């Protein structure tokens, strides 16, 4: 028993102090200054992509294949077996892009084996490489408050491949890699250029194939039930399904078994240990002469822990780095009218209280599909008025969940009928005549009115369409891919013009700015007491993987989805405490909510509360828009809270604590301060009080006694 206790203690110390021992070198706390580089090794036979945090090595003789992918912080290797760099299906046949052969043991890979590996003539053969700097994938113009205005830096590597087969003459396949400074992250995609005089049917493109070590060994067990590697996080720009979470939205990451790995523990060779990245339903396009194709882009983040918070911080750092537009976070409200008098009135209220944007909400009467001169004139005048007051103006447009007609709706491939096979029962096809006109009308409306935001309800590119008459796609095979590409182009067009995008799905890597935290709409017809608790739960749950500015909440100022007088805030002056607490809960999390109604204030007392809350938010805006450490999830039985941290700011942390109980409470609360960057002491003040100095414990935490008012909250500043 003594031996067992000793081993348990040593194990716990190893887990808890791995990063505490090297906090000065922790890339999540201190900026990692080593720059990315591309190295040529082994007499020109090996290319290495590295940034000091990760390294990927690609053997390029006699063909190209990744032979090492390693986390340099933990020295953990993610390649156990050599695979091709990509795979393409052209004219009905699959071809490997690169690849080395001769490995007999697939449970691990030794360097001395690599020299004896050979290539196969039917594979696309490595021809040359190019290096350069990381470049933006599309233009981005920030016109709102933005936490990070810097695009990522790093190095790029492109490997070019050609086929020796006469049938594939003129096709050039390029495999692209990017490695980013200061983060253990690499991206990869494939492009294909047709330099021949003939068209090729491109059915599928697999842009990544990695044979990784298994996460667990089990004698029996099916791949769908067994654990996948937890320290390799892959995110692709091909995600949808309205789940508001990436893992559930991902449509391209496929974990597979490896029957060549005959020394695995699983008797049926069913361990999930090969990851392939490709769109499940394929590409399905005809690649015409002189045409160019770009695949899904995958981002591969090597994690160094099993800790949920740390891994969440790493993912959030990824978004801030590669998708800085997600750090835009304007203060907005939702107006339920397009009456020019009411619109101008709310613009004035925004200007008076410190709000920055008005969104003409669903149900307001806005129709951006109407690109007539009269409609554009009306809303241009309103946008001009908003801009004269320093306020931005935008609005809502519905694409999905609606029926147009038999000619333009998506056609169900099973029944051949419209109005049957869409994600939400019915939807137009974006590549139909109506859909193409819809995009053109929105572009015209936004360009000519000067609108600053699009709140876009759809489109959902998961919808497939079996029509062979829509001008934008040829049939079922290419329908999903084409609709996705049209949507990407539209969102990137908006970004180039500085137009902010609220969208209902996981389109962040292609330019959307904000998504819902995740909610059930009818919950906003519940009582205000329930809404306060449920909203805090939504905030707590919705910020493990998203940064605060990526999510929006909801506050129904007027009746929404049913509900009685106990559910709404109007008249605002009669529910001022609830109104303020709902604002503080969201602003205290760095999250914008849709305050949906006719006004922001109804009396001078209400106006004062709104101004005070917005001023408080703006005073602490920098720290409130930083990462959240999750302290205690709301359960209605005791205190709950979150803590913002940022080691690069003077204000290292800001804590929001809530008491749902009907009596005041006093609690001793532990604050984990490791990610604030503080190492010895912390100065903590409660709201605007005097600061008290605390010595940090060995685990970088402090304990303090907090008094919380009944059914109320408080906040702490850490310096």
XYZ file of C-alpha atoms in Angstrom:
719
model
C 0.000 0.000 0.000
C 2.851 2.407 0.807
C 4.373 1.770 -2.616
C 1.034 2.384 -4.319
C 0.509 5.642 -2.412
C 4.018 6.810 -3.380
C 3.403 6.082 -7.050
C 0.069 7.918 -6.954
C 1.675 10.983 -5.372
C 4.536 11.036 -7.879
C 2.055 10.689 -10.742
C -0.086 13.547 -9.482
C 2.932 15.796 -9.055
C 4.069 14.989 -12.586
C 0.657 15.919 -13.990
C 0.195 19.085 -11.955
C 3.679 20.564 -12.298
C 4.625 19.749 -15.892
C 3.968 23.298 -17.053
C 4.429 25.062 -13.723
C 8.107 24.079 -13.832
C 8.573 25.795 -17.183
C 6.085 28.692 -17.005
C 8.640 31.119 -18.432
C 8.735 29.005 -21.612
C 5.044 28.135 -21.827
C 3.822 29.326 -25.238
C 0.347 29.948 -23.790
C 1.819 32.500 -21.338
C 4.978 33.978 -22.790
C 5.240 34.843 -26.507
C 7.311 32.168 -28.223
C 9.822 34.174 -30.217
C 11.499 31.507 -32.365
C 10.481 32.023 -35.984
C 9.271 29.385 -38.385
C 11.672 28.011 -40.974
C 12.014 25.437 -43.739
C 15.182 23.363 -43.564
C 16.814 21.144 -46.184
C 18.480 18.117 -44.569
C 20.019 14.744 -45.434
C 21.853 15.988 -48.549
C 18.665 17.405 -49.991
C 16.561 14.299 -49.374
C 14.592 15.695 -46.420
C 12.586 18.878 -45.888
C 11.760 20.003 -42.365
C 9.029 22.468 -41.408
C 9.541 23.737 -37.868
C 8.796 26.660 -35.570
C 10.478 25.425 -32.397
C 7.221 24.036 -31.030
C 6.481 21.389 -33.653
C 8.322 19.864 -36.563
C 7.208 17.966 -39.658
C 9.758 16.177 -41.796
C 9.049 15.143 -45.380
C 11.293 12.761 -47.272
C 11.399 13.775 -50.949
C 13.475 10.937 -52.427
C 12.618 8.672 -54.204
C 9.162 10.224 -53.707
C 7.654 12.515 -51.086
C 6.119 11.364 -47.800
C 5.947 12.603 -44.215
C 8.253 10.546 -41.999
C 7.998 12.569 -38.774
C 5.467 14.883 -37.131
C 6.502 15.782 -33.618
C 5.517 18.000 -30.711
C 8.840 19.451 -29.557
C 7.458 20.422 -26.143
C 6.621 16.844 -25.191
C 8.808 15.049 -27.769
C 5.700 13.098 -28.785
C 5.727 11.538 -32.258
C 2.553 11.447 -34.356
C 3.771 9.273 -37.264
C 4.054 5.506 -36.786
C 3.747 4.528 -40.454
C 4.513 6.256 -43.756
C 1.583 7.198 -45.999
C 1.151 9.245 -49.206
C 0.856 13.002 -48.816
C -2.565 13.031 -50.481
C -4.892 10.984 -52.662
C -7.046 12.008 -55.612
C -9.803 10.213 -57.472
C -9.705 11.210 -61.140
C -11.895 9.757 -63.895
C -13.044 7.080 -61.472
C -9.617 5.869 -60.318
C -7.712 6.651 -57.096
C -4.089 7.832 -57.298
C -1.674 8.452 -54.458
C 0.164 11.755 -54.390
C 3.633 10.880 -53.195
C 4.263 7.845 -51.039
C 7.089 5.560 -49.944
C 6.902 1.795 -49.634
C 8.743 -0.986 -47.857
C 7.783 -0.533 -44.202
C 7.009 -3.961 -42.746
C 6.358 -3.103 -39.089
C 3.642 -0.451 -38.861
C 3.501 -0.027 -35.092
C 6.512 2.309 -35.192
C 8.967 3.780 -37.655
C 12.753 3.746 -37.433
C 14.915 6.182 -39.381
C 17.243 3.464 -40.683
C 14.337 1.865 -42.522
C 13.599 4.976 -44.554
C 16.707 4.784 -46.739
C 15.460 1.471 -48.168
C 11.968 2.681 -49.026
C 10.922 2.748 -52.687
C 8.293 4.519 -54.792
C 5.599 3.243 -57.151
C 5.332 4.411 -60.749
C 1.520 4.840 -60.717
C 1.706 7.448 -57.937
C 2.072 11.140 -58.629
C 5.803 11.783 -58.367
C 7.497 14.591 -56.475
C 8.931 17.178 -58.910
C 10.023 20.274 -56.988
C 9.283 22.503 -53.999
C 8.826 26.190 -53.266
C 9.037 28.106 -49.988
C 7.692 31.469 -48.945
C 5.882 33.439 -46.285
C 2.411 32.637 -44.963
C -0.119 34.675 -46.953
C -3.781 35.508 -46.237
C -6.307 33.161 -47.819
C -8.607 36.123 -48.451
C -8.769 39.865 -47.898
C -9.936 41.060 -44.492
C -10.770 44.591 -43.461
C -11.636 45.313 -39.835
C -14.077 48.193 -39.304
C -15.174 47.353 -35.733
C -13.448 46.953 -32.383
C -10.903 44.155 -32.794
C -8.697 42.513 -30.165
C -6.128 41.266 -32.696
C -5.668 43.116 -35.970
C -2.590 41.142 -36.997
C -2.675 38.387 -39.582
C -0.607 35.273 -38.809
C 3.031 35.023 -39.780
C 5.095 31.966 -40.602
C 6.494 29.968 -43.485
C 4.926 28.086 -46.364
C 6.101 25.040 -48.276
C 4.605 23.763 -51.529
C 5.451 20.370 -53.002
C 4.634 19.879 -56.686
C 3.787 16.476 -58.176
C 3.283 15.155 -61.695
C 2.174 11.816 -63.067
C 4.083 9.727 -65.576
C 0.867 8.142 -66.827
C -0.296 9.341 -70.264
C -3.909 9.540 -69.045
C -2.927 12.180 -66.461
C -0.582 14.232 -68.592
C -1.009 17.948 -67.964
C -2.272 17.632 -64.383
C -0.117 19.204 -61.690
C -0.927 18.500 -58.053
C 0.478 20.757 -55.350
C 0.497 19.957 -51.635
C 0.618 23.116 -49.518
C 1.832 23.438 -45.925
C 1.876 26.457 -43.636
C 3.520 26.634 -40.231
C 2.691 29.522 -37.934
C 4.915 31.493 -35.590
C 4.370 31.064 -31.867
C 1.833 28.236 -31.902
C 2.169 24.445 -32.453
C 0.021 24.608 -35.554
C 0.402 23.540 -39.166
C -2.073 23.786 -42.036
C -2.324 21.681 -45.178
C -4.313 21.633 -48.397
C -4.068 20.426 -51.995
C -4.448 22.322 -55.242
C -4.742 20.885 -58.744
C -4.123 22.679 -62.005
C -5.244 21.293 -65.341
C -2.686 22.312 -67.969
C -3.993 19.851 -70.562
C -6.523 20.255 -73.352
C -9.000 17.809 -71.784
C -11.366 17.933 -68.812
C -10.926 15.555 -65.877
C -13.656 14.274 -63.582
C -12.482 15.073 -60.042
C -14.490 12.861 -57.704
C -12.557 13.122 -54.448
C -9.472 14.760 -52.941
C -7.942 13.548 -49.674
C -5.666 16.334 -48.521
C -4.195 14.643 -45.443
C -3.356 11.037 -44.546
C -1.625 10.372 -41.236
C -1.011 6.977 -39.680
C -0.777 7.969 -36.029
C -0.044 6.064 -32.827
C -3.241 4.758 -31.285
C -4.784 6.468 -28.263
C -5.651 3.169 -26.620
C -5.036 -0.526 -27.220
C -7.944 -2.910 -26.849
C -8.120 -6.581 -27.739
C -11.669 -6.099 -28.989
C -13.590 -2.916 -29.692
C -15.100 -1.177 -32.669
C -13.422 1.958 -34.101
C -16.456 4.157 -33.524
C -16.308 3.379 -29.785
C -12.549 3.465 -29.260
C -10.723 6.665 -28.371
C -9.076 8.695 -31.103
C -5.717 10.437 -30.516
C -6.491 13.245 -28.074
C -3.357 15.334 -28.574
C -3.830 15.831 -32.308
C -6.595 18.374 -32.870
C -7.634 18.838 -36.507
C -10.041 21.509 -37.709
C -11.104 21.924 -41.330
C -12.918 24.667 -43.188
C -15.682 22.238 -44.096
C -18.052 22.187 -41.147
C -21.794 22.625 -40.807
C -24.979 21.263 -39.142
C -26.014 24.071 -36.776
C -24.596 22.346 -33.661
C -22.635 25.464 -32.591
C -19.669 23.174 -31.786
C -16.900 22.215 -34.166
C -16.576 18.514 -33.299
C -20.244 17.956 -34.087
C -20.079 20.132 -37.205
C -16.971 18.603 -38.751
C -17.763 16.924 -42.074
C -14.264 16.001 -43.225
C -12.201 14.283 -40.507
C -12.331 10.489 -40.843
C -10.604 8.137 -38.397
C -9.992 4.761 -39.986
C -8.523 1.374 -39.221
C -5.195 0.084 -40.545
C -5.178 -3.553 -41.641
C -1.476 -3.304 -42.568
C -0.750 -2.711 -38.878
C -0.722 -6.431 -38.081
C 1.100 -6.087 -34.753
C -1.657 -4.042 -33.101
C -3.395 -5.443 -30.039
C -6.873 -5.439 -31.565
C -7.525 -8.935 -32.936
C -9.693 -7.659 -35.788
C -7.301 -4.819 -36.715
C -10.017 -2.249 -35.858
C -8.028 0.298 -33.882
C -8.770 3.828 -35.208
C -5.252 5.028 -35.999
C -5.328 6.542 -39.489
C -6.830 9.959 -40.085
C -7.892 11.101 -43.552
C -9.310 14.509 -44.430
C -11.860 14.760 -47.249
C -15.462 15.873 -47.811
C -17.674 12.888 -47.028
C -19.823 13.341 -50.126
C -16.892 14.109 -52.377
C -16.109 16.905 -54.812
C -17.794 15.716 -57.997
C -16.644 18.485 -60.332
C -15.302 18.527 -63.880
C -11.885 20.177 -63.953
C -11.801 21.967 -67.290
C -8.630 22.920 -69.195
C -6.801 25.795 -67.445
C -9.044 25.331 -64.377
C -7.668 25.377 -60.839
C -9.005 23.483 -57.827
C -8.320 24.091 -54.117
C -9.215 21.481 -51.534
C -10.363 21.705 -47.953
C -7.778 23.394 -45.726
C -6.916 21.497 -42.541
C -5.332 22.969 -39.410
C -3.397 20.514 -37.254
C -2.748 21.588 -33.660
C -0.445 19.438 -31.532
C -1.555 19.515 -27.905
C 0.648 18.879 -24.890
C -1.916 17.909 -22.257
C -5.128 16.063 -21.531
C -6.366 18.995 -19.448
C -9.640 20.357 -20.847
C -8.932 23.982 -19.969
C -5.411 23.969 -21.376
C -6.506 22.320 -24.592
C -9.333 24.833 -24.866
C -6.841 27.665 -24.409
C -4.736 26.197 -27.222
C -7.711 26.048 -29.565
C -8.736 29.587 -28.651
C -5.179 30.742 -29.357
C -5.505 29.060 -32.752
C -8.597 31.129 -33.630
C -7.002 34.363 -32.448
C -3.949 33.577 -34.599
C -5.284 32.211 -37.899
C -8.738 33.846 -37.854
C -8.188 37.246 -36.220
C -11.503 38.487 -37.639
C -13.124 36.384 -34.905
C -11.692 38.838 -32.360
C -13.915 41.612 -33.725
C -16.634 42.275 -31.168
C -18.842 45.334 -31.742
C -21.501 46.249 -29.159
C -24.879 45.818 -30.854
C -28.611 45.670 -30.275
C -31.433 44.087 -32.307
C -34.160 46.424 -33.490
C -37.523 44.916 -34.466
C -38.577 47.697 -36.837
C -37.512 49.335 -40.094
C -39.680 52.407 -39.596
C -37.193 55.218 -40.340
C -38.375 57.195 -37.310
C -37.796 54.250 -34.990
C -34.510 53.327 -36.624
C -33.164 56.855 -36.196
C -34.407 56.916 -32.614
C -32.530 53.735 -31.715
C -29.435 55.009 -33.512
C -29.616 58.075 -31.276
C -30.003 55.863 -28.199
C -26.962 53.831 -29.231
C -24.898 56.971 -29.703
C -25.978 58.251 -26.274
C -25.272 55.031 -24.394
C -22.068 53.852 -26.082
C -23.481 51.103 -28.292
C -21.735 50.709 -31.651
C -24.080 48.882 -34.009
C -27.773 48.423 -34.788
C -28.965 45.168 -36.344
C -32.348 45.265 -38.067
C -33.596 41.986 -36.674
C -35.690 39.155 -38.068
C -39.266 40.334 -38.053
C -38.205 43.940 -38.544
C -39.393 44.057 -42.151
C -35.939 44.323 -43.714
C -35.645 42.662 -47.136
C -32.128 42.771 -48.537
C -33.214 40.641 -51.470
C -35.047 43.698 -52.726
C -32.316 45.511 -54.637
C -34.723 48.038 -56.142
C -33.725 51.680 -56.231
C -36.396 52.681 -53.717
C -35.430 50.031 -51.173
C -31.726 50.787 -51.486
C -32.416 54.532 -51.189
C -34.392 54.037 -47.968
C -31.723 52.005 -46.221
C -28.791 53.994 -47.573
C -30.293 57.073 -45.930
C -30.579 55.180 -42.657
C -27.006 53.844 -42.949
C -25.742 57.351 -43.710
C -27.597 58.672 -40.664
C -26.095 55.929 -38.481
C -22.608 56.660 -39.779
C -23.064 60.371 -39.061
C -23.657 59.380 -35.429
C -20.693 57.002 -35.313
C -22.985 53.962 -35.376
C -22.857 51.006 -37.773
C -25.988 49.531 -39.325
C -26.735 46.047 -40.619
C -29.498 43.510 -40.835
C -30.876 40.006 -41.036
C -31.456 37.864 -44.124
C -33.030 34.407 -44.214
C -31.797 31.886 -46.749
C -32.604 28.434 -45.412
C -35.760 27.123 -43.741
C -37.900 28.582 -46.503
C -39.529 27.410 -49.699
C -39.159 29.226 -53.011
C -40.666 26.958 -55.680
C -40.175 23.603 -57.376
C -37.715 25.045 -59.849
C -35.299 26.536 -57.297
C -35.607 24.384 -54.161
C -33.104 21.611 -53.463
C -34.164 18.340 -55.033
C -34.170 15.278 -52.806
C -31.926 12.618 -54.420
C -34.091 9.829 -52.973
C -37.536 10.973 -54.085
C -36.539 13.369 -56.859
C -38.922 15.906 -55.338
C -38.414 19.423 -53.983
C -39.260 20.364 -50.402
C -38.218 16.985 -48.964
C -34.480 16.606 -48.522
C -33.171 19.851 -46.991
C -31.540 20.027 -43.581
C -34.539 21.889 -42.156
C -37.149 20.308 -44.370
C -37.014 22.872 -47.160
C -34.523 25.304 -48.616
C -33.557 26.808 -51.950
C -30.454 25.593 -53.725
C -27.763 28.271 -53.599
C -26.664 27.225 -57.087
C -30.173 27.598 -58.535
C -31.175 30.612 -60.598
C -32.913 32.066 -57.532
C -29.900 31.365 -55.300
C -27.460 33.031 -57.661
C -29.747 36.040 -57.928
C -30.083 36.070 -54.116
C -26.313 36.446 -53.672
C -26.103 39.108 -56.374
C -28.985 41.054 -54.806
C -27.379 40.990 -51.348
C -24.067 42.134 -52.790
C -25.788 45.012 -54.583
C -27.818 45.976 -51.524
C -24.841 45.916 -49.152
C -22.531 47.722 -51.572
C -24.965 50.518 -52.352
C -26.453 51.037 -48.891
C -23.145 50.884 -47.032
C -24.471 48.292 -44.572
C -21.863 47.177 -42.039
C -23.227 43.790 -40.971
C -25.001 40.753 -42.375
C -26.803 38.472 -39.961
C -27.191 35.463 -42.201
C -29.627 32.658 -41.392
C -28.142 29.979 -43.619
C -27.210 28.855 -46.178
C -26.504 25.337 -44.987
C -24.201 23.740 -47.565
C -24.962 20.318 -46.149
C -28.025 20.437 -48.381
C -27.450 18.375 -51.506
C -29.424 18.884 -54.680
C -30.189 16.318 -57.377
C -31.369 18.877 -59.910
C -29.655 18.789 -63.297
C -31.236 22.085 -64.368
C -29.723 24.541 -61.892
C -27.173 26.753 -63.643
C -24.622 26.732 -60.811
C -24.069 22.971 -60.529
C -24.311 19.998 -62.842
C -26.050 17.453 -60.649
C -26.029 15.681 -57.309
C -22.303 14.876 -57.274
C -21.071 18.464 -57.302
C -24.040 20.159 -55.588
C -22.734 20.280 -52.025
C -19.207 21.290 -52.992
C -20.405 24.031 -55.342
C -22.815 25.521 -52.794
C -20.077 25.568 -50.164
C -17.680 27.322 -52.539
C -20.315 29.933 -53.406
C -20.892 30.649 -49.743
C -17.164 30.918 -49.010
C -16.738 33.400 -51.867
C -19.640 35.487 -50.577
C -18.350 35.644 -46.989
C -14.861 36.499 -48.179
C -16.316 39.228 -50.401
C -17.990 40.659 -47.301
C -14.754 40.519 -45.310
C -12.871 42.439 -47.978
C -15.421 45.241 -47.529
C -15.301 45.246 -43.749
C -18.807 43.784 -43.371
C -19.328 41.894 -40.112
C -20.989 38.447 -40.323
C -23.223 36.733 -37.793
C -23.876 33.260 -39.174
C -25.571 30.194 -37.682
C -22.877 27.657 -38.422
C -19.159 26.926 -38.137
C -17.832 29.033 -40.998
C -15.120 30.842 -38.988
C -12.171 29.693 -41.098
C -13.787 31.195 -44.187
C -14.666 34.574 -42.727
C -17.688 34.463 -40.415
C -17.244 36.378 -37.176
C -19.818 35.153 -34.700
C -22.119 32.211 -33.967
C -24.652 31.560 -31.220
C -23.339 30.287 -27.906
C -25.830 27.484 -28.233
C -29.383 27.704 -26.930
C -32.965 26.534 -27.298
C -35.085 29.426 -28.570
C -38.156 28.628 -26.465
C -36.010 29.058 -23.341
C -36.320 32.796 -23.874
C -40.012 32.514 -23.086
C -39.118 31.273 -19.593
C -39.050 33.530 -16.559
C -36.303 36.095 -16.114
C -34.995 34.114 -13.119
C -34.616 31.015 -15.263
C -33.069 32.993 -18.098
C -30.378 34.457 -15.846
C -29.336 31.005 -14.680
C -29.598 29.321 -18.078
C -27.714 32.156 -19.783
C -24.808 31.727 -17.365
C -24.792 28.012 -18.065
C -24.749 28.747 -21.812
C -21.833 31.137 -21.299
C -19.914 28.630 -19.191
C -20.457 25.766 -21.631
C -20.027 27.843 -24.792
C -16.567 29.219 -23.971
C -14.501 26.083 -23.503
C -13.468 26.099 -27.161
C -14.652 29.502 -28.442
C -13.217 32.885 -27.528
C -15.862 35.264 -26.110
C -16.198 37.298 -29.306
C -17.069 34.173 -31.320
C -20.389 33.672 -29.524
C -23.550 35.704 -29.105
C -26.334 35.383 -26.560
C -29.907 36.614 -26.491
C -31.961 38.940 -24.277
C -35.632 39.311 -25.294
C -36.665 42.815 -24.300
C -40.144 42.052 -25.615
C -42.167 38.856 -25.970
C -40.339 36.128 -27.881
C -41.403 32.535 -28.611
C -44.338 32.925 -26.243
C -44.001 33.547 -22.515
C -45.786 35.963 -20.258
C -44.964 39.125 -18.351
C -42.466 37.203 -16.184
C -40.295 36.507 -19.265
C -39.799 39.970 -20.780
C -37.918 43.054 -19.657
C -40.265 45.681 -21.041
C -41.053 48.058 -19.498
C -37.318 48.207 -18.824
C -37.608 50.616 -15.917
C -39.786 48.103 -14.041
C -37.216 45.296 -14.350
C -34.047 47.303 -14.033
C -32.177 44.891 -11.735
C -32.802 41.971 -14.078
C -31.887 44.095 -17.106
C -28.597 45.156 -15.546
C -27.678 41.667 -14.355
C -28.340 40.178 -17.782
C -26.104 42.844 -19.317
C -23.395 42.258 -16.708
C -23.521 38.488 -17.230
C -22.919 38.850 -20.945
C -20.592 41.855 -20.942
C -18.782 40.356 -17.953
C -18.055 37.324 -20.134
C -16.979 39.490 -23.083
C -20.002 38.272 -25.037
C -22.424 40.368 -27.051
C -26.076 39.492 -26.660
C -28.888 40.309 -29.041
C -30.901 42.814 -27.000
C -33.990 42.428 -29.151
C -36.702 45.015 -28.839
C -37.758 48.576 -29.647
C -35.322 50.518 -27.423
C -32.360 50.381 -25.080
C -33.896 52.586 -22.394
C -37.288 54.005 -21.483
C -36.486 56.380 -18.613
C -33.520 58.435 -17.449
C -32.890 55.881 -14.703
C -32.735 53.075 -17.288
C -30.512 55.171 -19.529
C -28.125 55.764 -16.621
C -27.856 52.023 -15.925
C -27.156 51.241 -19.587
C -24.484 53.954 -19.813
C -22.819 52.811 -16.585
C -22.755 49.185 -17.757
C -21.351 50.024 -21.194
C -18.754 52.346 -19.677
C -17.698 49.562 -17.305
C -17.429 47.126 -20.214
C -15.368 49.538 -22.287
C -13.060 50.286 -19.340
C -12.230 46.574 -19.048
C -12.849 45.650 -22.658
C -9.370 44.331 -23.333
C -9.348 41.863 -20.450
C -13.030 40.947 -20.895
C -12.364 39.868 -24.476
C -9.563 37.523 -23.434
C -9.650 33.869 -22.480
C -11.925 32.467 -19.820
C -10.885 30.099 -17.048
C -13.913 28.142 -15.873
C -14.228 28.281 -12.074
C -17.587 26.730 -11.190
C -20.538 25.887 -13.437
C -23.878 27.466 -12.484
C -26.197 24.987 -10.774
C -28.406 27.247 -8.657
C -27.165 25.613 -5.441
C -24.099 27.716 -4.714
C -21.849 30.360 -6.230
C -20.661 30.141 -9.836
C -18.070 32.076 -11.754
C -15.550 32.591 -14.522
C -12.190 34.366 -14.720
C -10.639 36.183 -17.671
C -6.848 35.965 -17.933
C -4.231 37.695 -20.054
C -0.539 37.755 -19.074
C 0.259 40.495 -21.614
C -2.051 43.114 -20.051
C -1.583 45.269 -16.967
C -4.882 43.846 -15.744
C -3.940 40.168 -15.577
C -7.360 38.865 -14.669
C -10.991 39.785 -14.105
C -13.303 37.513 -12.142
C -17.116 37.426 -12.345
C -18.817 35.712 -9.392
C -22.560 35.102 -8.948
C -24.793 34.082 -6.064
C -28.123 32.543 -7.159
C -29.290 31.970 -3.581
C -31.873 34.103 -1.822
C -29.495 34.924 1.022
C -26.079 36.575 1.077
C -23.190 34.126 1.315
C -19.507 34.164 2.292
C -17.255 31.690 0.503
C -13.559 30.849 0.362
C -12.762 30.656 -3.343
C -9.600 29.365 -4.984
C -8.428 31.263 -8.068
C -5.951 29.396 -10.365
C -3.663 32.184 -11.605
C -1.143 30.229 -13.663
C -2.435 31.588 -16.973
C -2.315 35.191 -15.735
C 1.479 34.921 -15.939
C 1.848 35.972 -12.299
C 4.368 33.882 -10.404
C 4.842 35.334 -6.907
C 2.071 37.693 -5.863
C -1.208 39.125 -7.077
C -2.988 42.348 -6.199
C -6.727 41.766 -6.032
C -9.472 44.309 -5.547
C -13.178 43.781 -5.265
C -14.924 46.088 -7.739
C -13.657 49.611 -7.065
C -12.240 48.874 -3.605
C -8.642 48.886 -2.381
C -6.277 46.199 -3.615
C -5.058 43.429 -1.324
C -1.817 41.594 -2.053
C -1.825 37.774 -2.007
C 1.179 35.455 -2.188
C 0.716 32.740 -4.783
C 0.714 29.130 -3.657
C 3.091 26.636 -5.254
C 0.386 25.740 -7.779
C 0.037 29.412 -8.773
C -3.303 29.768 -6.982
C -4.615 32.065 -4.282
C -7.496 31.665 -1.878
C -9.663 34.559 -0.822
C -12.856 35.032 1.131
C -15.647 36.601 -0.885
C -19.008 37.991 0.179
C -21.733 37.737 -2.421
C -25.088 39.518 -2.133
C -28.326 37.568 -2.317
C -29.282 36.818 -5.939
C -26.477 39.107 -7.015
C -22.907 39.249 -8.237
C -19.549 40.909 -7.792
C -16.372 41.247 -9.805
C -12.678 41.239 -8.972
C -9.691 42.756 -10.740
C -6.294 41.024 -10.587
C -3.082 42.925 -11.243
